[in-house]
Coordinates of C-alpha atoms and ligand atoms in Angstrom, one line a residue:
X274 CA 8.3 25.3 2.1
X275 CA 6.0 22.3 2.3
X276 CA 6.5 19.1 0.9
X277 CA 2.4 18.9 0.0
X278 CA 2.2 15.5 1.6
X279 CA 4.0 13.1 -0.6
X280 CA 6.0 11.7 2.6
X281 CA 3.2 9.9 4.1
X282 CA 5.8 8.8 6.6
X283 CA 9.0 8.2 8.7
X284 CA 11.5 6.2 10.1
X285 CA 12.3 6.6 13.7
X286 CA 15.3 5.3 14.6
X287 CA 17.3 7.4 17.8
X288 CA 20.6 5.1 16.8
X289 CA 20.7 6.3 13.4
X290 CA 22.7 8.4 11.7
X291 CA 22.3 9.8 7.7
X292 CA 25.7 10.2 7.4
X293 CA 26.7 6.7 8.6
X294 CA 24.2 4.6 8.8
X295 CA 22.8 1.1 6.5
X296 CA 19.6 2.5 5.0
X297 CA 18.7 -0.8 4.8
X298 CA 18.8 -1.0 8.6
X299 CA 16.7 2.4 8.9
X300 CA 13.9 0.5 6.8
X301 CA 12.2 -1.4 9.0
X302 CA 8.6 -1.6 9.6
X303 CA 8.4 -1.4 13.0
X304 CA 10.5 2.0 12.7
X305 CA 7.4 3.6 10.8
X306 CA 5.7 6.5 12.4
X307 CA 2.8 8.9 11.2
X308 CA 3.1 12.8 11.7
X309 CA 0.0 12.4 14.1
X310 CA 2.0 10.0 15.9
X311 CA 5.6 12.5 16.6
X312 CA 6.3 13.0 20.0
X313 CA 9.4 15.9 20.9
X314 CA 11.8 13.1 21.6
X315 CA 11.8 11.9 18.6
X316 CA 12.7 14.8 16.8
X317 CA 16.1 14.4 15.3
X318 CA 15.6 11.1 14.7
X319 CA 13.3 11.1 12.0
X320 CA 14.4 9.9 8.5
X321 CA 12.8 9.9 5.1
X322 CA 11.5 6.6 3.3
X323 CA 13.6 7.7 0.3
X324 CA 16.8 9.5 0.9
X325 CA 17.2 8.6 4.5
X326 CA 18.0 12.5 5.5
X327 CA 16.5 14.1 8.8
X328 CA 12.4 14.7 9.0
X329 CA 10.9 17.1 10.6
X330 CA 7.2 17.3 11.7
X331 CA 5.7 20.6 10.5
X332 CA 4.0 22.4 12.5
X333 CA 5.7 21.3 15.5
X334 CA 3.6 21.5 18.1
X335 CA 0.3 21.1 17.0
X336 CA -1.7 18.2 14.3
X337 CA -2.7 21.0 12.2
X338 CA -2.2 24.0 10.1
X339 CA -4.2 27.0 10.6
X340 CA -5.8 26.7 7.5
X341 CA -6.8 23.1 8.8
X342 CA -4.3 21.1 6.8
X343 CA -3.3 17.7 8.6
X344 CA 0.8 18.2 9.9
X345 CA 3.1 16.8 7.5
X346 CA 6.9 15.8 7.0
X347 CA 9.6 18.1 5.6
X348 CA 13.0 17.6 5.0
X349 CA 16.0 19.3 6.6
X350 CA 17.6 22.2 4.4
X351 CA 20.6 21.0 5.2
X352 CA 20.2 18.4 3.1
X353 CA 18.9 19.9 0.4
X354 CA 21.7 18.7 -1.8
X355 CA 20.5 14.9 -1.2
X356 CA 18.3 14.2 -4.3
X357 CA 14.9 12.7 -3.0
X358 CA 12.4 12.3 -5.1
X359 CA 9.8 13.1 -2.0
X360 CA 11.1 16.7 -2.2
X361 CA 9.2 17.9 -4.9
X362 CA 6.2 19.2 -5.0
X363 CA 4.9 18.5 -8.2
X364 CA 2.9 15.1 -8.6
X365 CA 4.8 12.3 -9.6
X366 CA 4.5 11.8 -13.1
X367 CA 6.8 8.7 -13.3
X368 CA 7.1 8.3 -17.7
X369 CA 9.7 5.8 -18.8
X370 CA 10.7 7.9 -21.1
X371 CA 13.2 4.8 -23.0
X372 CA 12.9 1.0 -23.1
X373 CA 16.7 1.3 -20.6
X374 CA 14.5 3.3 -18.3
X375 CA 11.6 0.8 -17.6
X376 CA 13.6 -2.2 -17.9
X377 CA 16.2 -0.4 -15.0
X378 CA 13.2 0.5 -12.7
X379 CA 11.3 -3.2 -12.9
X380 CA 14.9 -4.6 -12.3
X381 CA 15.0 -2.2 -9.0
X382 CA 11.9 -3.1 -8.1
X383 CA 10.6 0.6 -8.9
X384 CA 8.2 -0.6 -11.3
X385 CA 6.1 -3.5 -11.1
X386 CA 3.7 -4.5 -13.7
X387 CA 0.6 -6.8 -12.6
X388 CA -0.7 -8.2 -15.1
X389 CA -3.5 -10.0 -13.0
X390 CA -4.0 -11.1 -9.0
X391 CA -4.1 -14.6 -8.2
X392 CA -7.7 -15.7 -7.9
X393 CA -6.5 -20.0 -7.0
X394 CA -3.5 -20.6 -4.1
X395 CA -0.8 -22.1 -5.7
X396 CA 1.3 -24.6 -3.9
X397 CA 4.9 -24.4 -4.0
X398 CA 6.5 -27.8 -5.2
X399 CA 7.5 -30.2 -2.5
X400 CA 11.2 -30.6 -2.8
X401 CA 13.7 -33.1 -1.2
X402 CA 10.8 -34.2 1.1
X403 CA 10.3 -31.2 3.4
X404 CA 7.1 -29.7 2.7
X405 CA 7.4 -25.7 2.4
X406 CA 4.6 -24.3 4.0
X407 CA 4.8 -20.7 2.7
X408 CA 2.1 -20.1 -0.1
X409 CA 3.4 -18.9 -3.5
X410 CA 2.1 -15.2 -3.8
X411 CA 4.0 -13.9 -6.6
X412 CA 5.4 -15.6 -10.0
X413 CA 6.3 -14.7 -13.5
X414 CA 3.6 -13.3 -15.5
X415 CA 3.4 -13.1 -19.6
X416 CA 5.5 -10.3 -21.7
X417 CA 3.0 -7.5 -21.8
X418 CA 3.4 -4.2 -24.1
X419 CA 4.4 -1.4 -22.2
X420 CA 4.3 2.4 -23.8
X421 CA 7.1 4.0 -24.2
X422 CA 6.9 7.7 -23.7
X423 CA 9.4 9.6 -25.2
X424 CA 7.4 7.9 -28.5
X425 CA 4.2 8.1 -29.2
X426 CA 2.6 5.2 -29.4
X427 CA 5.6 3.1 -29.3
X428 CA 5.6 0.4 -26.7
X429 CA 7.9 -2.4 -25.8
X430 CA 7.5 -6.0 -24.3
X431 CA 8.9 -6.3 -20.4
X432 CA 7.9 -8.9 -18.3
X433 CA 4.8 -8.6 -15.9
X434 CA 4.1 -10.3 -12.7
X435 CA 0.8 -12.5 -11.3
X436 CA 0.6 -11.3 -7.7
X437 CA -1.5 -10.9 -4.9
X438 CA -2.6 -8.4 -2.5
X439 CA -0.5 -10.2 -0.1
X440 CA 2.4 -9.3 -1.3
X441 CA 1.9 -5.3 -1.2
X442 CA 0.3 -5.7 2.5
X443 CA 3.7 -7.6 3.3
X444 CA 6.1 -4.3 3.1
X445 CA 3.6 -1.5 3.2
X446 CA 6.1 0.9 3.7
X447 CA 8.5 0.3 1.1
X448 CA 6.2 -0.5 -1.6
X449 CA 3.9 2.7 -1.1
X450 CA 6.3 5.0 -3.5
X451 CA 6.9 1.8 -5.6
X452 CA 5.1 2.5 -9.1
X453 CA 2.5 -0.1 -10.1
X454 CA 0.8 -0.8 -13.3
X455 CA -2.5 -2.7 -12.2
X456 CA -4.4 -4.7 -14.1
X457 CA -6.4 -2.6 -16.7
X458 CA -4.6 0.5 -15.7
X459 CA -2.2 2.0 -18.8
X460 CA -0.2 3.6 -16.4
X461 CA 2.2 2.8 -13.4
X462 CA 1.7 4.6 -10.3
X463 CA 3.0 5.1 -7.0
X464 CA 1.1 2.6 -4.6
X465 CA -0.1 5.6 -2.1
X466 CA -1.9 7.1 -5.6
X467 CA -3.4 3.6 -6.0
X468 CA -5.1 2.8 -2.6
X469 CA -8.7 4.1 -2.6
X470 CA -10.1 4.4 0.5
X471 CA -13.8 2.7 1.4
X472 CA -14.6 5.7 3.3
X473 CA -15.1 7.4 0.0
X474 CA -17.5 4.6 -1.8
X475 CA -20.4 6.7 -3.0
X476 CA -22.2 3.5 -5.2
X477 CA -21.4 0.6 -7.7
X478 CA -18.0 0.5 -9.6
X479 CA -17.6 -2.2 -12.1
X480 CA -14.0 -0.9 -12.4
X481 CA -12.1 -3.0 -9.9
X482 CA -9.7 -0.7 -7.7
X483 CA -7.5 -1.4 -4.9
X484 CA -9.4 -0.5 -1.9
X485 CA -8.3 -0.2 1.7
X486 CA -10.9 -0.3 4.8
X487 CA -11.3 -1.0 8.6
X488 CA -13.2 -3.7 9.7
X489 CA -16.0 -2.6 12.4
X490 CA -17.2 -6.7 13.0
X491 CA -16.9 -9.7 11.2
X492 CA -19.6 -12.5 11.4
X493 CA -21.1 -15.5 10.0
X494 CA -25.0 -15.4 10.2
X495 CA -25.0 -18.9 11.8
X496 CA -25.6 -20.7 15.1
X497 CA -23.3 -23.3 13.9
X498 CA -20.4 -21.9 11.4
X499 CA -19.5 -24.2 8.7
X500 CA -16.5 -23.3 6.1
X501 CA -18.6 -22.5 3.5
X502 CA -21.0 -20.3 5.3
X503 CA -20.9 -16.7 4.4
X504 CA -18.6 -14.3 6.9
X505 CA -19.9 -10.6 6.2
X506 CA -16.6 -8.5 7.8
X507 CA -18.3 -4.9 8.2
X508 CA -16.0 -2.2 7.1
X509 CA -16.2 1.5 7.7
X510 CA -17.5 3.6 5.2
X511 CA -18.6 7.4 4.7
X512 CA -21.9 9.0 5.4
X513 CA -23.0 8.2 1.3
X514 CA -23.8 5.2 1.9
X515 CA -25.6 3.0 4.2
X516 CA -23.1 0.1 5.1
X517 CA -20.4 -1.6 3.5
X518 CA -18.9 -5.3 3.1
X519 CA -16.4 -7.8 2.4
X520 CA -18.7 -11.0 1.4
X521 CA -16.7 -14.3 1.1
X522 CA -17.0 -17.4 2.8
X523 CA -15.9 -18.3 5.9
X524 CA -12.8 -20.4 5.3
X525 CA -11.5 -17.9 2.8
X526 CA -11.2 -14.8 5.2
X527 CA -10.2 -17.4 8.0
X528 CA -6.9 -18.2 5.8
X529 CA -6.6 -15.0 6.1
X530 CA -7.0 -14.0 9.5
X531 CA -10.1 -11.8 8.8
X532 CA -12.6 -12.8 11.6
X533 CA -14.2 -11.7 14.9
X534 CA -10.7 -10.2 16.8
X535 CA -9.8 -8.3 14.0
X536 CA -11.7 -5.4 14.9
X537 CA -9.3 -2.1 14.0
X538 CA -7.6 -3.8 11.7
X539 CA -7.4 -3.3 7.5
X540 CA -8.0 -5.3 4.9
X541 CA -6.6 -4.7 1.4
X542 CA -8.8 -5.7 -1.9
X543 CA -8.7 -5.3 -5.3
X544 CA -12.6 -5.6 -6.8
X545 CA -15.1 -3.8 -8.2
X546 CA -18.3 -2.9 -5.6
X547 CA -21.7 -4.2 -5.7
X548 CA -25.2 -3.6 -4.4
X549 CA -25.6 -5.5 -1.2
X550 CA -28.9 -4.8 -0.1
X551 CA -29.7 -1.2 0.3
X552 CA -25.6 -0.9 0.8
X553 CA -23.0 -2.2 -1.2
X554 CA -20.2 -5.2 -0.7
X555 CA -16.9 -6.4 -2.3
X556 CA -17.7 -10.4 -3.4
X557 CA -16.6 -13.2 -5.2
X558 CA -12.7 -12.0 -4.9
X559 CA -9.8 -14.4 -5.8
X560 CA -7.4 -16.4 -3.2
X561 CA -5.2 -12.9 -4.0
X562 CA -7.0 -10.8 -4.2
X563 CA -7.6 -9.8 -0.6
X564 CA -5.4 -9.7 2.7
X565 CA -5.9 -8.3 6.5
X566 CA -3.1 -5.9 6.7
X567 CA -0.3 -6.6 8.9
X568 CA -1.4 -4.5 12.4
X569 CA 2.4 -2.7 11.7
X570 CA 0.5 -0.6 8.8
X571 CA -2.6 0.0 11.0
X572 CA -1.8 3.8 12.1
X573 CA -0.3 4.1 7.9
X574 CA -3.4 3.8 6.8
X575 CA -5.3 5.9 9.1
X576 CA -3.4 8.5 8.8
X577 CA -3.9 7.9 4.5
X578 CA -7.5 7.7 5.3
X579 CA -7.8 11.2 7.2
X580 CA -5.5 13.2 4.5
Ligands
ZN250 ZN1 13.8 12.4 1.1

C-alpha cells in the first residue's frame, strides 16, 4: 500500500519520539529530508509533516520502483489509527463544505486566501524611535466572497490576505499542504498542487501561476552595473523551449539576494510568461511577487521537480 506521493517529505529527527514528543519541535526546517536523500540510519527516525507518526522510505534500498516510479514515504501500520490526512490516496479535494468550516481552517492557518501579491514594499511604521528593519510581507486584505460547497452557488464573505511570495518561501515545509486560494483561482489548494515547475514551460501563459525554477547564472549585460540595469537570472527549463528568464532590474533581484553566487539555488514567482527573444522570460513582477528560496528547501524542490 502506497501513499501515491502526497508526502513529499520528512522530518528527521533521531531524538524524537511520536508518542512523546512536541510536534512543534519535530517541525523544523532544517529536519527536512527528501526520499532521495534517506540513508539506513535514519530509518526509525523519520516522521510525517502531518501526524508526526514513523516514515518509512519505500523501496528501501533502492531510488526507484521497478516500474520506474521515484521512492516515496509511507507510514507505519502501526499507526494506522492516527488520522493523517497524507494517508489517503485519493487527491485532496479540500471543499468547505459550511461557512464554520472555512472560517475554522483560515483561523488555523489551513486556508489562506490571497487576494493579490504585493507589487510596492511597504515599510513598517517607525515606532518609539527604533527603526524595524523587517519588511512588511503580509497584511489584511478586503472581505472577498468565498463559495460555499455544500450550496450551490452560495458564498460567504471571509477575510483575504495581500501577501508575497516571500512569505510561502519562508516555511516551505509547513505551508506546502496549506490550501491556498490565489489570486484568480476559485479554488484553494494545497501549495505542492500550486507550484508549477519551469522545467515544464512549453510557450506564453497570460495566466499568471506560481512557478518555481533553478537559476543556471545571473547577469547584468554591463561593464559597469548600475541599479537600474537589467539582471537576466537564467533558469533551467525543459527541452521545449530554447531558454528561459527572470527579467528585472538589478536592484530588485539584489534585494533579494538573486545574483551571480546563487547558482543552484530557486527562485519562487508568481507571473504569467512572455516571449523573450526566440525563448520566453518572467518580467515586470511586483516587490512580492518574487523571492530566492531559502537554500533549506533547495533538495524540496528538486525532488518536486523530478516527480
Ligand atoms: Zn501522516
Amino acid at each position: 500500500m502506497v501513499d501515491t506521493q502526497r508526502i513529499k517529505f520528512a522530518y528527521h529527527d533521531a531524538n524524537w519520539e511520536f508518542d512523546t514528543g512536541d510536534p512543534d519541535a519535530l517541525r523544523t526546517p532544517t529536519k527536512i529530508v527528501v526520499a532521495a536523500d534517506v540513508t539506513d540510519e535514519m530509518e526509525n527516525h523519520l516522521f510525517c509533516p502531518e501526524c508526526c507518526t514513523n516514515l518509512t522510505k519505500s523501496p528501501k534500498n533502492r531510488q526507484r520502483f521497478k516500474n520506474g516510479r521515484v521512492a516515496c514515504f509511507v507510514h507505519w501500520p502501526s499507526y494506522r489509527h492516527v488520522k493523517c490526512g497524507l494517508r489517503s490516496t485519493k487527491p485532496d479535494g479540500m471543499n468547505f463544505a459550511t461557512e464554520e468550516a472555512a472560517t475554522q481552517a483560515l483561523d488555523r492557518g489551513d486556508l489562506v486566501l490571497v487576494h493579490q501579491f504585493m507589487t510596492q514594499q511597504l515599510h513598517p511604521p517607525e515606532t518609539s524611535g527604533t527603526y524595524n528593519q523587517t519588511p512588511v510581507e503580509d497584511i489584511d486584505g478586503p472581505q472577498a466572497n468565498f463559495p460555499i460547497a455544500r450550496h450551490r452557488g452560495q458564498t460567504v464573505r471571509l477575510p483575504t490576505r495581500i501577501s508575497s511570495v516571500q512569505t510561502l518561501c519562508r516555511r516551505l515545509d509547513e505551508n506546502l499542504y496549506r490550501h491556498y486560494q490565489l489570486p484568480g483561482n476559485s479554488n484553494p489548494q494545497q501549495l505542492h498542487d500550486l507550484l508549477t515547475p519551469v522545467s515544464g514551460i512549453t510557450g506564453e501563459d497570460d495566466r499568471p501561476k506560481l512557478y518555481y525554477g533553478k537559476i543556471m547564472s545571473s547577469s547584468v549585460m554591463s561593464a559597469n552595473p548600475q541599479p537600474h540595469h537589467l539582471r537576466m537570472t537564467k533558469l533551467e527549463c525543459g527541452s521545449q523551449i530554447v531558454d528561459f528568464y527572470l527579467k528585472q532590474n538589478n536592484a530588485s533581484q539584489e534585494s533579494k539576494g538573486i545574483g551571480t553566487d546563487k547558482v543552484g539555488r530557486y527562485v519562487l514567482f508568481w507571473s504569467g510568461i512572455t516571449a523573450n527573444g526566440i525563448g520566453y522570460c518572467a518580467e515586470q513582477l511586483g516587490w512580492g511577487e518574487f523571492a530566492l528560496v531559502p537554500d533549506l528547501y533547495t533538495r524540496l524542490l528538486d525532488d518536486l521537480a523530478e516527480a
